[in-house]
PDB file of C-alpha atoms in Angstrom:
ATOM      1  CA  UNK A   1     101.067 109.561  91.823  1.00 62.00           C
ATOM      2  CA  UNK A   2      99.764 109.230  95.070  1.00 73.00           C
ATOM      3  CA  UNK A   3      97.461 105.905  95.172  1.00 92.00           C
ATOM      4  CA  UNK A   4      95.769 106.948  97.866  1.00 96.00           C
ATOM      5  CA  UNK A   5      94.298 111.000  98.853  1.00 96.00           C
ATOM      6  CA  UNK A   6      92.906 112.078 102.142  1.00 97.00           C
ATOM      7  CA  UNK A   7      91.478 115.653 102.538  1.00 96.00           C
ATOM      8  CA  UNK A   8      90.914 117.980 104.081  1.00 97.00           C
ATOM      9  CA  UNK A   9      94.552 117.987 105.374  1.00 96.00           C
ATOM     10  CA  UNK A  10      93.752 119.871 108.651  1.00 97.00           C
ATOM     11  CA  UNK A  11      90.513 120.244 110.310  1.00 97.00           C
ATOM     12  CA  UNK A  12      88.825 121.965 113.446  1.00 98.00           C
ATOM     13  CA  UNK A  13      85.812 120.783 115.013  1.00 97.00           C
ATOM     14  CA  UNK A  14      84.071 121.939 118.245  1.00 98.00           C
ATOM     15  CA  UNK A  15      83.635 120.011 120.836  1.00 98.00           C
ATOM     16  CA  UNK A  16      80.109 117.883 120.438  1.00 97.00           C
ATOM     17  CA  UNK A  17      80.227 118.312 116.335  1.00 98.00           C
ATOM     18  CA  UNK A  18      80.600 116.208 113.689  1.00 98.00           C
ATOM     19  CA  UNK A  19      83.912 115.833 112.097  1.00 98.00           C
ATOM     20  CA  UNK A  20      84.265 114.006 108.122  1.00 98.00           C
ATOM     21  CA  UNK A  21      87.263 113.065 106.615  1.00 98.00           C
ATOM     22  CA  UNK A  22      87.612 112.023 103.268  1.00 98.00           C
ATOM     23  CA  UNK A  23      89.345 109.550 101.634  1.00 98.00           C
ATOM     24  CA  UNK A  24      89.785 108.403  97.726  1.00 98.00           C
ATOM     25  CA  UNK A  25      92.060 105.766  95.950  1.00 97.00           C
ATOM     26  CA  UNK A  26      93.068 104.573  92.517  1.00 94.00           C
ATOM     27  CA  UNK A  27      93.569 101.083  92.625  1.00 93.00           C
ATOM     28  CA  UNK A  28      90.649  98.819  92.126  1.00 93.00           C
ATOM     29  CA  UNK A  29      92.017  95.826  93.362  1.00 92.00           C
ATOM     30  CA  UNK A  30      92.220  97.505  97.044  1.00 93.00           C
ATOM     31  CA  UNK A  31      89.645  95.836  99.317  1.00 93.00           C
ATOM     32  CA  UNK A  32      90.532  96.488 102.550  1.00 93.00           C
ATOM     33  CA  UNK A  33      90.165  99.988 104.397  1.00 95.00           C
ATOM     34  CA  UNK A  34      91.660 100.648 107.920  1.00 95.00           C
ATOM     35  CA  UNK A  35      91.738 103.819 109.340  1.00 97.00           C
ATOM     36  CA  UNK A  36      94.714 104.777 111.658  1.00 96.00           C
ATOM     37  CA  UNK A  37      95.146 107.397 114.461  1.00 97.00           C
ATOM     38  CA  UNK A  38      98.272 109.007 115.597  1.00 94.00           C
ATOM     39  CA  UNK A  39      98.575 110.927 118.447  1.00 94.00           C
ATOM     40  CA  UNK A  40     101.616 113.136 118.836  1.00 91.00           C
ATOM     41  CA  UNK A  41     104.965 111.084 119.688  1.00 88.00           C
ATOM     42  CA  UNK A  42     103.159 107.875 119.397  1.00 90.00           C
ATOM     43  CA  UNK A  43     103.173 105.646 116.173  1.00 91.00           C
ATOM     44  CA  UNK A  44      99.438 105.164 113.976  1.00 94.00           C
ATOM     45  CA  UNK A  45      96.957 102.690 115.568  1.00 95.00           C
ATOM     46  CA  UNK A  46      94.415 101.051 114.110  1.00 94.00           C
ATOM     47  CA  UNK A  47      90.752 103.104 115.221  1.00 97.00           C
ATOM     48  CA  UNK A  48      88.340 100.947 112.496  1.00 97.00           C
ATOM     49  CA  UNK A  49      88.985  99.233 109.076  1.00 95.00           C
ATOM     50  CA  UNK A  50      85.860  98.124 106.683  1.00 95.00           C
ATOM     51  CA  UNK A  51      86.322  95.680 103.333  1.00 93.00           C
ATOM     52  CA  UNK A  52      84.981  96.347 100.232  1.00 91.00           C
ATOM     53  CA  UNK A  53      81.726  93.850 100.585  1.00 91.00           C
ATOM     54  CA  UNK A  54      80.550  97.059 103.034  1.00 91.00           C
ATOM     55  CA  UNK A  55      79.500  99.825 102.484  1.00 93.00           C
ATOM     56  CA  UNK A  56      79.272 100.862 106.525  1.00 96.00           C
ATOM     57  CA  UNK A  57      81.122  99.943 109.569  1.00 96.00           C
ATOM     58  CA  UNK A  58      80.287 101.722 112.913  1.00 97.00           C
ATOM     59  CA  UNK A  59      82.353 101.706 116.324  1.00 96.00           C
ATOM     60  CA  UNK A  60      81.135 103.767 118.734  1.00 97.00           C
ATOM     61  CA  UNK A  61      81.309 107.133 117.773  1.00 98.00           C
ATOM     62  CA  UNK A  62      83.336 106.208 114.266  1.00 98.00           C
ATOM     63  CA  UNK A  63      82.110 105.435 111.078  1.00 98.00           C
ATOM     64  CA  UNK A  64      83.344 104.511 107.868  1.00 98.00           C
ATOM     65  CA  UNK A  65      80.954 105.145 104.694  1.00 97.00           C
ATOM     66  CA  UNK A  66      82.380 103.068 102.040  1.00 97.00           C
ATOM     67  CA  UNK A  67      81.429 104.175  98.104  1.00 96.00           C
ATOM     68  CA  UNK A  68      83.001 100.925  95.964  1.00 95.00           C
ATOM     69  CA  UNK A  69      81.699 102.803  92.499  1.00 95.00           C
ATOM     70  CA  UNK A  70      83.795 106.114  93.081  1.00 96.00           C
ATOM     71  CA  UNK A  71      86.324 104.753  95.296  1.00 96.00           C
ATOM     72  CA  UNK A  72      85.678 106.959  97.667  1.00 97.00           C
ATOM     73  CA  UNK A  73      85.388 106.217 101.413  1.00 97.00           C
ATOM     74  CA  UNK A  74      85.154 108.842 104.594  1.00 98.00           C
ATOM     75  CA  UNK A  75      85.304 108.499 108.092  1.00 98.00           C
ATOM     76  CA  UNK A  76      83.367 110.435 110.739  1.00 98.00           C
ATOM     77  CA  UNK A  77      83.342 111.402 113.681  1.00 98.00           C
ATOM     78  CA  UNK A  78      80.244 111.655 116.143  1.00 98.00           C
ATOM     79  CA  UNK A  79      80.136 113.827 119.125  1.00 98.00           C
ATOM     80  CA  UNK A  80      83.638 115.063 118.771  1.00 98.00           C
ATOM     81  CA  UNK A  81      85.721 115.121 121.519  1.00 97.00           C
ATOM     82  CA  UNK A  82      89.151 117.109 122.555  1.00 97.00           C
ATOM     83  CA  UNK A  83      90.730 113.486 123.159  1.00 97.00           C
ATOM     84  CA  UNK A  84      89.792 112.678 119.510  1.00 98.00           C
ATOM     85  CA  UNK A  85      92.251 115.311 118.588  1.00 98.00           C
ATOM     86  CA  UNK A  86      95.079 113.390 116.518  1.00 97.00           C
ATOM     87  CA  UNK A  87      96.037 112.719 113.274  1.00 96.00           C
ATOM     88  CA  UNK A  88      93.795 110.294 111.317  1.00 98.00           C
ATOM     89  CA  UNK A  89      95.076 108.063 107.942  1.00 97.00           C
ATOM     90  CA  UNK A  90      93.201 106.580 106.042  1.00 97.00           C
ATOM     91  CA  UNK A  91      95.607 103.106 103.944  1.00 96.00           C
ATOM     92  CA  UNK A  92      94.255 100.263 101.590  1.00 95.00           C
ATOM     93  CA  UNK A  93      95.603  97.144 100.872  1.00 92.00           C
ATOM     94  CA  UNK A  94      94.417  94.158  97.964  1.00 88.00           C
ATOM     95  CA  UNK A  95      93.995  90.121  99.056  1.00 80.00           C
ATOM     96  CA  UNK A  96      97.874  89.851  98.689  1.00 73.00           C
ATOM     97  CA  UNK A  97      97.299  92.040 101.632  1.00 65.00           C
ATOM     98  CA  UNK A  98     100.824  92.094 103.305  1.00 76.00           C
ATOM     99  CA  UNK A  99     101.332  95.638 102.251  1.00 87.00           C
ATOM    100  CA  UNK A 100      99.358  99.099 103.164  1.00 91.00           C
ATOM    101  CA  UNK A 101      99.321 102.262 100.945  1.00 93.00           C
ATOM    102  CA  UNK A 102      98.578 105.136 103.152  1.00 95.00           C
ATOM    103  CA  UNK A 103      97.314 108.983 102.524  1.00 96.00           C
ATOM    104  CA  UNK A 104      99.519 112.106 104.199  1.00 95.00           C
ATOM    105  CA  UNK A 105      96.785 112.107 106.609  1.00 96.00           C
ATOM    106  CA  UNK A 106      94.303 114.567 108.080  1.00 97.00           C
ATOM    107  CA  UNK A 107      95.288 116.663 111.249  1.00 97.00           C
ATOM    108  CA  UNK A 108      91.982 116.912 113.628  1.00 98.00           C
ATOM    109  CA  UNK A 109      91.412 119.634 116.680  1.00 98.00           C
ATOM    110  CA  UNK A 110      88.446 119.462 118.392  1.00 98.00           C
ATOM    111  CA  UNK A 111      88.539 122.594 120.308  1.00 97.00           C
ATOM    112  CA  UNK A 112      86.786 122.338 123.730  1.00 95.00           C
TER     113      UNK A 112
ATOM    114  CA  UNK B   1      97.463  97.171 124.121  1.00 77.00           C
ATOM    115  CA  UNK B   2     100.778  95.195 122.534  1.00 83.00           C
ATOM    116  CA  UNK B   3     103.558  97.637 122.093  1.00 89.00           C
ATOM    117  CA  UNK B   4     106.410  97.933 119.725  1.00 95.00           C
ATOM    118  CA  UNK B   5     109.363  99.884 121.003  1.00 96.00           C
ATOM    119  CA  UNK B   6     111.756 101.312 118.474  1.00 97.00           C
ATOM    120  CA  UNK B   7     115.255 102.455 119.521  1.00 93.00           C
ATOM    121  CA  UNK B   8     116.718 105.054 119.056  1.00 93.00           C
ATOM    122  CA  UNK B   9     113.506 107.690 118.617  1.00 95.00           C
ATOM    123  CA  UNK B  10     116.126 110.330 117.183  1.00 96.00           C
ATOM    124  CA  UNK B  11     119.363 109.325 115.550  1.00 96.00           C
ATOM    125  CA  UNK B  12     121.834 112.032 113.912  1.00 97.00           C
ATOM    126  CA  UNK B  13     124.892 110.509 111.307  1.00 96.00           C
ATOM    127  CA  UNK B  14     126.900 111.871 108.634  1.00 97.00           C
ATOM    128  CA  UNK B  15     126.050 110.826 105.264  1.00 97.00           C
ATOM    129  CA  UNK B  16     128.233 107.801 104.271  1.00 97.00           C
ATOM    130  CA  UNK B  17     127.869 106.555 108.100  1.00 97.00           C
ATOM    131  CA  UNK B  18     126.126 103.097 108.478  1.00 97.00           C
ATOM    132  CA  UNK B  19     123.467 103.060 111.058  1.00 97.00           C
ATOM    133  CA  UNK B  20     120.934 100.768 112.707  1.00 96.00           C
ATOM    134  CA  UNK B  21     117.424 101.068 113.923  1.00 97.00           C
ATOM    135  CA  UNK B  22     116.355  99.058 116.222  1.00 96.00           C
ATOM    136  CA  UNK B  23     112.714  97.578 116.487  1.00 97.00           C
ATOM    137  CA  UNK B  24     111.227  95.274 119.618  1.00 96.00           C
ATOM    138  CA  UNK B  25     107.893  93.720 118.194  1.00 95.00           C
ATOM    139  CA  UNK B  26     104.861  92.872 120.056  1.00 93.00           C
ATOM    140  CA  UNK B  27     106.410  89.367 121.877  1.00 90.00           C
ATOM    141  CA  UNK B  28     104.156  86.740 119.524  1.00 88.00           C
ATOM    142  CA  UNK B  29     103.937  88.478 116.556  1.00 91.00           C
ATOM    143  CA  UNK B  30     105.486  86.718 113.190  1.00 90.00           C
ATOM    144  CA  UNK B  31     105.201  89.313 110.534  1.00 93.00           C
ATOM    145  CA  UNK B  32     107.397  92.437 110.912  1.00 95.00           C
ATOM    146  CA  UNK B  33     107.494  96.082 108.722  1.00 96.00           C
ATOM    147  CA  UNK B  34     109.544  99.267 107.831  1.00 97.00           C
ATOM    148  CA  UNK B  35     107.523 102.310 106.822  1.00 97.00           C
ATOM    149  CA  UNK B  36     109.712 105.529 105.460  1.00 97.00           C
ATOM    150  CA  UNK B  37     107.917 109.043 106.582  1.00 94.00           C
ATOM    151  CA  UNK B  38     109.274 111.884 104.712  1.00 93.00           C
ATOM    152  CA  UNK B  39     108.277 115.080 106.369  1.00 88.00           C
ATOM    153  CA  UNK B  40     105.099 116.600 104.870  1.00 86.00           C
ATOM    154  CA  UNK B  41     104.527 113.236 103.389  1.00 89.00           C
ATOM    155  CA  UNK B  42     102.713 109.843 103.243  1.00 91.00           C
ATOM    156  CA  UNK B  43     104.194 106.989 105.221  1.00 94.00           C
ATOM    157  CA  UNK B  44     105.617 104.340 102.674  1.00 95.00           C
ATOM    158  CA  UNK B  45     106.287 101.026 102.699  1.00 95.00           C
ATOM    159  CA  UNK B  46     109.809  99.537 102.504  1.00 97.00           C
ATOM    160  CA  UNK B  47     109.761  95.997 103.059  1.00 96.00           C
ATOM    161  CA  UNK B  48     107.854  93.115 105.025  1.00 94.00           C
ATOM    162  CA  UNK B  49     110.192  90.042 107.336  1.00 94.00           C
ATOM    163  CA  UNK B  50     108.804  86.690 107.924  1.00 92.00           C
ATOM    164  CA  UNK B  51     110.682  83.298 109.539  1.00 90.00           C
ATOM    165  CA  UNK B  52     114.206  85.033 108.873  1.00 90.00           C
ATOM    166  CA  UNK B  53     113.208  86.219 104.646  1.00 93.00           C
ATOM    167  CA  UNK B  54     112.248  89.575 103.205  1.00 95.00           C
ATOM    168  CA  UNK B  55     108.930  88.884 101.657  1.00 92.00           C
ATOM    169  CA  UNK B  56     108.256  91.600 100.111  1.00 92.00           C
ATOM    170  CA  UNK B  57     110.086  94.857  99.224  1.00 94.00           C
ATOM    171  CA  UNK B  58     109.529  98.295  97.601  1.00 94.00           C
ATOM    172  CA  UNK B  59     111.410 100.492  95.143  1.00 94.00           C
ATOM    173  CA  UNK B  60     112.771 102.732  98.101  1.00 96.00           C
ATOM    174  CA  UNK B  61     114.345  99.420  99.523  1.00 97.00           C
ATOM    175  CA  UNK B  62     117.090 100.252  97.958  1.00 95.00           C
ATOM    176  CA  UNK B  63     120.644  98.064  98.290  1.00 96.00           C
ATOM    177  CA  UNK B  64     122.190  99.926 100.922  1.00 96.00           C
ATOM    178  CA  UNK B  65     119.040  98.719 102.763  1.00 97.00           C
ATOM    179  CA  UNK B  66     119.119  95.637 104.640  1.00 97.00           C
ATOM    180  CA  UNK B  67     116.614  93.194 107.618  1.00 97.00           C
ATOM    181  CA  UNK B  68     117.072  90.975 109.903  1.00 95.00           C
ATOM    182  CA  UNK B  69     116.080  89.269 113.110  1.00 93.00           C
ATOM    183  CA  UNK B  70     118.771  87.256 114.641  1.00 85.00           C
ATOM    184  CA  UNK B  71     117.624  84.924 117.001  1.00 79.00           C
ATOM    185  CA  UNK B  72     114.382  86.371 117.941  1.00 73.00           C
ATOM    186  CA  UNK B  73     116.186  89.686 119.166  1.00 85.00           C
ATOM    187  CA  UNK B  74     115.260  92.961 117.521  1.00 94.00           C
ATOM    188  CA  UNK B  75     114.274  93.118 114.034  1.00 96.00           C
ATOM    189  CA  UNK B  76     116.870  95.760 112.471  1.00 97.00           C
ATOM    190  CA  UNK B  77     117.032  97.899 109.440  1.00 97.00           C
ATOM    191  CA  UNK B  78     120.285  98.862 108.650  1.00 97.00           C
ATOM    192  CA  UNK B  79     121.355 101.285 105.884  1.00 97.00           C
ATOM    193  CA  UNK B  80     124.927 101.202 104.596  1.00 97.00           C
ATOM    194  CA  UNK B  81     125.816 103.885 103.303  1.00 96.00           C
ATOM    195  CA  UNK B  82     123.728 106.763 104.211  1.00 97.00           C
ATOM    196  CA  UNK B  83     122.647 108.813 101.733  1.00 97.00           C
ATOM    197  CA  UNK B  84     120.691 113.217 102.707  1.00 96.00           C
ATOM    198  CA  UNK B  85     117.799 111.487 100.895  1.00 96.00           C
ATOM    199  CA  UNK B  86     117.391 108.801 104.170  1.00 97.00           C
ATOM    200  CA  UNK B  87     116.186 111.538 106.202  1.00 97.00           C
ATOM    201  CA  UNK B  88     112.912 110.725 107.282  1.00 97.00           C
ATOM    202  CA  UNK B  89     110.615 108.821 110.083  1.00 97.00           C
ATOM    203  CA  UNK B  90     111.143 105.116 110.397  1.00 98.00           C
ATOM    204  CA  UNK B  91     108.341 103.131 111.936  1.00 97.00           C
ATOM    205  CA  UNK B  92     108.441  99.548 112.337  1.00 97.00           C
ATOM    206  CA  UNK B  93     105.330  97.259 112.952  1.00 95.00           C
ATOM    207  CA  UNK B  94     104.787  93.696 113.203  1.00 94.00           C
ATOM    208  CA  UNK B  95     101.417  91.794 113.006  1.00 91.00           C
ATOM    209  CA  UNK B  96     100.526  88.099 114.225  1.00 88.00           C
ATOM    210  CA  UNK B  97      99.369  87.305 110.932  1.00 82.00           C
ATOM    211  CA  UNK B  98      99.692  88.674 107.230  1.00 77.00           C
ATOM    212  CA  UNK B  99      96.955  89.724 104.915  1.00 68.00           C
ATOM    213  CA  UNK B 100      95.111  92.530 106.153  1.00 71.00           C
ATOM    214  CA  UNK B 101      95.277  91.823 109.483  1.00 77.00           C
ATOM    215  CA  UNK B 102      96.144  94.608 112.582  1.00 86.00           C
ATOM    216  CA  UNK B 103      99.535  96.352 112.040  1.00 91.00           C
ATOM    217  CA  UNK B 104     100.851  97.471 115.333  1.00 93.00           C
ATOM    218  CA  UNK B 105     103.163 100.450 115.056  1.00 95.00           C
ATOM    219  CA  UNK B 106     106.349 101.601 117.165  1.00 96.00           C
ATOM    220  CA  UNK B 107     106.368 105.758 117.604  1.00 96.00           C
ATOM    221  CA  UNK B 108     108.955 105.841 114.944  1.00 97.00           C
ATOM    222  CA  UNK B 109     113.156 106.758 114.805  1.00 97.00           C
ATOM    223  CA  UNK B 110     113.469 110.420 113.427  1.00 97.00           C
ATOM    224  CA  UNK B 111     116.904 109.627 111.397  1.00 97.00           C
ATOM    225  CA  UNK B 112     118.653 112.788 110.665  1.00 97.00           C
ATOM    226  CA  UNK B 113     121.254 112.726 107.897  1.00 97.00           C
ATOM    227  CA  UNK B 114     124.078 115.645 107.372  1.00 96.00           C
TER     228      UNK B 114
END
């Protein structure tokens, strides 16, 4: 049972749109929401996170909307750009905190 | 930003072969991870290392699994003996503190089991 889903699994943008990935969970006691990205032959770094007393977090051209009631949260992208091409996961993790559950990921191309 | 280097980024063995994967952690950092990455799948947490103890650990920790960090040097997962179902991505992280705080990632070791 995967604890955590991310869809869609691939995704292609063009340059200057919008791109919105979603992400959904199971376990209430997860409070903390950090969104990695991966480019190819690197390992995931950490792009933006929000906790669960939020229900938006903005950086630049990311955002995380946060939806506590359906455990649903989704990150998008503003003003896409061909650098932003990578993949994106979304993890969770409760107060005892020291571990992160993470989705298979969404693969983004924004196409120039 | 702070890097984690992970050593070897492809290893091949024979199943029943002990190997070792190597992790260098970002220099000040206290807290260190494996993640498992089976292709086509989510990245999964094995087990979390702090002042010389495994802290944590998950079901695919299994006992051929084993940590450490002698002396400050690299933080190691070794698995003894290999089994075809180790093949995966290994990535190793390390954070300066625990609890939700900023997990830095190496770019993984591909470990290939035949």
């Amino acid at each position: 049972q995967q604890q955590v889903r991310q869809s869609p699994q691939s995704l292609t943008v063009w340059e200057g749109e919008t791109a919105i990935l979603n992400c959904s969970y199971e376990d209430s006691t997860f409070n903390y929401f950090p969104w990695y990205q991966q480019f190819p032959g690197e390992g995931p770094a950490l792009l933006i996170s929000i906790r669960s007393v939020s229900d938006k977090k903005e950086d630049g051209r990311f955002t995380i909307f946060f939806n506590k009631r359906e455990k649903k949260l989704s990150l998008h992208i503003t003003d896409s750009q061909p650098g932003d091409s990578a993949t994106y996961f979304c993890a969770a993790s409760n107060s005892a905190g020291n571990k992160l559950t993470f989705g298979i990921g969404t693969r983004v191309l924004v196409r120039p | 930003g702070p890097k984690v280097l992970q050593i070897p980024s492809h290893q091949i063995i024979d199943m029943g072969q002990m190997v070792t994967l190597n992790c260098d952690p970002v220099s000040n950092h206290l807290y260190f991870y494996w993640y498992k990455q089976i292709l086509g799948q989510q990245m999964e947490f094995l087990v979390n290392f702090y002042n010389g103890k495994v802290m944590e650990k998950s079901k695919l920790f299994k006992d051929q699994f084993s940590v450490e960090r002698p002396d400050g040097s690299y933080f190691t997962l070794k698995i003894q003996p290999t089994a075809l179902e180790d093949s995966a991505v290994y990535f190793c992280a390390s954070s300066l503190v625990p609890s939700q705080n900023t997990l830095y990632f190496g770019a993984g070791t591909r470990l290939s089991v035949l």
